[in-house]
JSON list of C-alpha atoms in Angstrom, two decimals:
[
{"chain": "A", "resi": 1494, "resn": "MET", "atom": "CA", "xyz": [19.03, -1.82, -6.00]},
{"chain": "A", "resi": 1495, "resn": "THR", "atom": "CA", "xyz": [16.32, -0.06, -5.47]},
{"chain": "A", "resi": 1496, "resn": "ALA", "atom": "CA", "xyz": [13.49, -1.00, -3.17]},
{"chain": "A", "resi": 1497, "resn": "TYR", "atom": "CA", "xyz": [9.95, 0.63, -3.18]},
{"chain": "A", "resi": 1498, "resn": "ALA", "atom": "CA", "xyz": [8.29, 0.36, -0.04]},
{"chain": "A", "resi": 1499, "resn": "ILE", "atom": "CA", "xyz": [4.82, 0.76, -0.74]},
{"chain": "A", "resi": 1500, "resn": "TYR", "atom": "CA", "xyz": [1.82, 1.19, 1.60]},
{"chain": "A", "resi": 1501, "resn": "PHE", "atom": "CA", "xyz": [-1.96, 1.55, 1.93]},
{"chain": "A", "resi": 1502, "resn": "SER", "atom": "CA", "xyz": [-1.66, 2.81, 5.94]},
{"chain": "A", "resi": 1503, "resn": "PRO", "atom": "CA", "xyz": [-4.31, 4.71, 7.90]},
{"chain": "A", "resi": 1504, "resn": "THR", "atom": "CA", "xyz": [-2.66, 3.88, 11.30]},
{"chain": "A", "resi": 1505, "resn": "ARG", "atom": "CA", "xyz": [0.91, 4.30, 9.77]},
{"chain": "A", "resi": 1506, "resn": "THR", "atom": "CA", "xyz": [1.41, 0.71, 10.68]},
{"chain": "A", "resi": 1507, "resn": "SER", "atom": "CA", "xyz": [1.90, -0.78, 7.55]},
{"chain": "A", "resi": 1508, "resn": "GLU", "atom": "CA", "xyz": [3.67, 2.09, 6.64]},
{"chain": "A", "resi": 1509, "resn": "ARG", "atom": "CA", "xyz": [6.31, 1.28, 9.04]},
{"chain": "A", "resi": 1510, "resn": "ILE", "atom": "CA", "xyz": [6.41, -2.28, 8.39]},
{"chain": "A", "resi": 1511, "resn": "ALA", "atom": "CA", "xyz": [7.04, -1.97, 4.35]},
{"chain": "A", "resi": 1512, "resn": "ARG", "atom": "CA", "xyz": [10.11, 0.23, 5.22]},
{"chain": "A", "resi": 1513, "resn": "ALA", "atom": "CA", "xyz": [10.99, -1.90, 7.75]},
{"chain": "A", "resi": 1514, "resn": "ILE", "atom": "CA", "xyz": [11.33, -4.69, 5.10]},
{"chain": "A", "resi": 1515, "resn": "ALA", "atom": "CA", "xyz": [12.70, -2.47, 2.72]},
{"chain": "A", "resi": 1516, "resn": "ARG", "atom": "CA", "xyz": [15.20, -1.09, 4.32]},
{"chain": "A", "resi": 1517, "resn": "GLY", "atom": "CA", "xyz": [16.33, -4.58, 5.63]},
{"chain": "A", "resi": 1518, "resn": "THR", "atom": "CA", "xyz": [17.03, -6.13, 1.85]},
{"chain": "A", "resi": 1519, "resn": "GLY", "atom": "CA", "xyz": [20.13, -3.77, 1.83]},
{"chain": "A", "resi": 1520, "resn": "ALA", "atom": "CA", "xyz": [18.50, -1.62, -0.92]},
{"chain": "A", "resi": 1521, "resn": "ASP", "atom": "CA", "xyz": [20.85, 1.36, -1.50]},
{"chain": "A", "resi": 1522, "resn": "GLU", "atom": "CA", "xyz": [17.92, 3.31, -2.22]},
{"chain": "A", "resi": 1523, "resn": "VAL", "atom": "CA", "xyz": [14.19, 2.93, -0.17]},
{"chain": "A", "resi": 1524, "resn": "ILE", "atom": "CA", "xyz": [11.51, 5.06, -2.24]},
{"chain": "A", "resi": 1525, "resn": "ASP", "atom": "CA", "xyz": [8.01, 5.33, -0.38]},
{"chain": "A", "resi": 1526, "resn": "ILE", "atom": "CA", "xyz": [5.00, 5.28, -2.45]},
{"chain": "A", "resi": 1527, "resn": "ASP", "atom": "CA", "xyz": [1.87, 5.82, 0.04]},
{"chain": "A", "resi": 1528, "resn": "LEU", "atom": "CA", "xyz": [-1.53, 4.62, -1.21]},
{"chain": "A", "resi": 1529, "resn": "THR", "atom": "CA", "xyz": [-3.88, 5.74, 1.88]},
{"chain": "A", "resi": 1530, "resn": "HIS", "atom": "CA", "xyz": [-4.96, 9.19, 0.84]},
{"chain": "A", "resi": 1531, "resn": "TYR", "atom": "CA", "xyz": [-4.27, 9.28, -2.87]},
{"chain": "A", "resi": 1532, "resn": "ALA", "atom": "CA", "xyz": [-3.98, 6.91, -6.22]},
{"chain": "A", "resi": 1533, "resn": "ARG", "atom": "CA", "xyz": [-1.08, 7.16, -7.92]},
{"chain": "A", "resi": 1534, "resn": "ARG", "atom": "CA", "xyz": [-0.10, 5.51, -11.12]},
{"chain": "A", "resi": 1535, "resn": "VAL", "atom": "CA", "xyz": [3.45, 3.75, -10.74]},
{"chain": "A", "resi": 1536, "resn": "THR", "atom": "CA", "xyz": [5.62, 1.68, -13.11]},
{"chain": "A", "resi": 1537, "resn": "LEU", "atom": "CA", "xyz": [8.00, -0.02, -11.13]},
{"chain": "A", "resi": 1538, "resn": "PRO", "atom": "CA", "xyz": [11.20, -1.23, -13.22]},
{"chain": "A", "resi": 1539, "resn": "ALA", "atom": "CA", "xyz": [12.72, -5.07, -12.81]},
{"chain": "A", "resi": 1540, "resn": "SER", "atom": "CA", "xyz": [15.86, -3.74, -11.25]},
{"chain": "A", "resi": 1541, "resn": "ALA", "atom": "CA", "xyz": [13.80, -2.71, -8.36]},
{"chain": "A", "resi": 1542, "resn": "LEU", "atom": "CA", "xyz": [11.96, -4.70, -5.63]},
{"chain": "A", "resi": 1543, "resn": "ALA", "atom": "CA", "xyz": [8.45, -3.79, -4.79]},
{"chain": "A", "resi": 1544, "resn": "VAL", "atom": "CA", "xyz": [7.56, -4.22, -1.28]},
{"chain": "A", "resi": 1545, "resn": "ILE", "atom": "CA", "xyz": [3.77, -3.75, -0.25]},
{"chain": "A", "resi": 1546, "resn": "ALA", "atom": "CA", "xyz": [1.68, -3.70, 2.73]},
{"chain": "A", "resi": 1547, "resn": "ILE", "atom": "CA", "xyz": [-1.75, -3.01, 3.30]},
{"chain": "A", "resi": 1548, "resn": "PRO", "atom": "CA", "xyz": [-3.65, -4.12, 6.60]},
{"chain": "A", "resi": 1549, "resn": "VAL", "atom": "CA", "xyz": [-6.17, -6.80, 6.44]},
{"chain": "A", "resi": 1550, "resn": "TYR", "atom": "CA", "xyz": [-9.51, -6.49, 8.00]},
{"chain": "A", "resi": 1551, "resn": "GLY", "atom": "CA", "xyz": [-12.00, -9.19, 9.28]},
{"chain": "A", "resi": 1552, "resn": "GLY", "atom": "CA", "xyz": [-10.08, -11.02, 6.65]},
{"chain": "A", "resi": 1553, "resn": "HIS", "atom": "CA", "xyz": [-10.34, -9.10, 3.77]},
{"chain": "A", "resi": 1554, "resn": "LEU", "atom": "CA", "xyz": [-8.16, -5.93, 2.44]},
{"chain": "A", "resi": 1555, "resn": "PRO", "atom": "CA", "xyz": [-10.37, -2.76, 2.48]},
{"chain": "A", "resi": 1556, "resn": "PRO", "atom": "CA", "xyz": [-11.91, -2.10, -0.99]},
{"chain": "A", "resi": 1557, "resn": "LEU", "atom": "CA", "xyz": [-10.56, 1.15, -1.41]},
{"chain": "A", "resi": 1558, "resn": "ALA", "atom": "CA", "xyz": [-6.74, -0.37, -1.29]},
{"chain": "A", "resi": 1559, "resn": "ALA", "atom": "CA", "xyz": [-7.39, -2.71, -3.70]},
{"chain": "A", "resi": 1560, "resn": "GLU", "atom": "CA", "xyz": [-8.81, 0.04, -6.13]},
{"chain": "A", "resi": 1561, "resn": "ARG", "atom": "CA", "xyz": [-5.71, 1.83, -5.39]},
{"chain": "A", "resi": 1562, "resn": "LEU", "atom": "CA", "xyz": [-3.22, -1.00, -6.11]},
{"chain": "A", "resi": 1563, "resn": "ARG", "atom": "CA", "xyz": [-4.44, -0.91, -9.87]},
{"chain": "A", "resi": 1564, "resn": "GLY", "atom": "CA", "xyz": [-2.72, 2.21, -10.47]},
{"chain": "A", "resi": 1565, "resn": "LEU", "atom": "CA", "xyz": [0.80, 0.41, -10.12]},
{"chain": "A", "resi": 1566, "resn": "GLN", "atom": "CA", "xyz": [2.34, -1.38, -13.05]},
{"chain": "A", "resi": 1567, "resn": "GLY", "atom": "CA", "xyz": [5.54, -3.81, -12.78]},
{"chain": "A", "resi": 1568, "resn": "TYR", "atom": "CA", "xyz": [7.67, -5.50, -15.76]},
{"chain": "A", "resi": 1569, "resn": "ASP", "atom": "CA", "xyz": [9.31, -8.61, -14.02]},
{"chain": "A", "resi": 1570, "resn": "THR", "atom": "CA", "xyz": [9.37, -6.55, -10.87]},
{"chain": "A", "resi": 1571, "resn": "PRO", "atom": "CA", "xyz": [9.84, -8.63, -8.08]},
{"chain": "A", "resi": 1572, "resn": "ALA", "atom": "CA", "xyz": [7.77, -8.37, -5.48]},
{"chain": "A", "resi": 1573, "resn": "VAL", "atom": "CA", "xyz": [6.62, -9.25, -1.52]},
{"chain": "A", "resi": 1574, "resn": "ALA", "atom": "CA", "xyz": [3.55, -8.79, -0.40]},
{"chain": "A", "resi": 1575, "resn": "VAL", "atom": "CA", "xyz": [2.73, -8.40, 3.04]},
{"chain": "A", "resi": 1576, "resn": "VAL", "atom": "CA", "xyz": [-0.48, -8.23, 4.74]},
{"chain": "A", "resi": 1577, "resn": "ALA", "atom": "CA", "xyz": [-0.56, -6.48, 8.34]},
{"chain": "A", "resi": 1578, "resn": "PRO", "atom": "CA", "xyz": [-3.77, -7.98, 10.55]},
{"chain": "A", "resi": 1579, "resn": "THR", "atom": "CA", "xyz": [-5.66, -5.28, 12.77]},
{"chain": "A", "resi": 1580, "resn": "LYS", "atom": "CA", "xyz": [-8.36, -5.84, 15.18]},
{"chain": "A", "resi": 1581, "resn": "THR", "atom": "CA", "xyz": [-10.68, -3.21, 13.62]},
{"chain": "A", "resi": 1582, "resn": "PRO", "atom": "CA", "xyz": [-13.29, -4.73, 11.84]},
{"chain": "A", "resi": 1583, "resn": "LEU", "atom": "CA", "xyz": [-14.35, -4.74, 8.26]},
{"chain": "A", "resi": 1584, "resn": "ARG", "atom": "CA", "xyz": [-17.52, -2.39, 8.92]},
{"chain": "A", "resi": 1585, "resn": "SER", "atom": "CA", "xyz": [-15.12, 0.90, 9.54]},
{"chain": "A", "resi": 1586, "resn": "TRP", "atom": "CA", "xyz": [-13.97, 0.79, 6.18]},
{"chain": "A", "resi": 1587, "resn": "GLN", "atom": "CA", "xyz": [-17.40, 1.47, 4.96]},
{"chain": "A", "resi": 1588, "resn": "ARG", "atom": "CA", "xyz": [-17.43, 5.05, 6.22]},
{"chain": "A", "resi": 1589, "resn": "TRP", "atom": "CA", "xyz": [-14.33, 5.79, 3.96]},
{"chain": "A", "resi": 1590, "resn": "PRO", "atom": "CA", "xyz": [-14.92, 7.79, 1.33]},
{"chain": "A", "resi": 1591, "resn": "ALA", "atom": "CA", "xyz": [-15.22, 5.02, -1.91]},
{"chain": "A", "resi": 1592, "resn": "ARG", "atom": "CA", "xyz": [-13.52, 7.52, -4.37]},
{"chain": "A", "resi": 1593, "resn": "GLN", "atom": "CA", "xyz": [-11.07, 9.73, -2.21]},
{"chain": "A", "resi": 1594, "resn": "GLY", "atom": "CA", "xyz": [-8.29, 10.46, -5.03]},
{"chain": "A", "resi": 1595, "resn": "SER", "atom": "CA", "xyz": [-9.37, 7.75, -6.59]},
{"chain": "A", "resi": 1596, "resn": "THR", "atom": "CA", "xyz": [-8.21, 7.21, -10.09]},
{"chain": "A", "resi": 1597, "resn": "SER", "atom": "CA", "xyz": [-11.16, 5.99, -11.78]}
]
């Protein structure tokens, strides 16, 4: 089985979490998909496992992370969603460029 470690991780915490969970599944192969700086269009097969980790700021996903998730497409692909709470307030994300690497 192939596991995809998919993450939006400005501080690398969600990256480490996604990779650890993907490796912990015993997958034969772990493929990284980093959505932090660039949007990607990815199709995930049903034979794979998607481990998706994104930080949460003030109880909310960063808007840019939510936008980047739209580039993922699965076909009966099992998925594990992980949110990593942070102490950084949501307002810090207002300074993040809204269209940096956007697929729109």
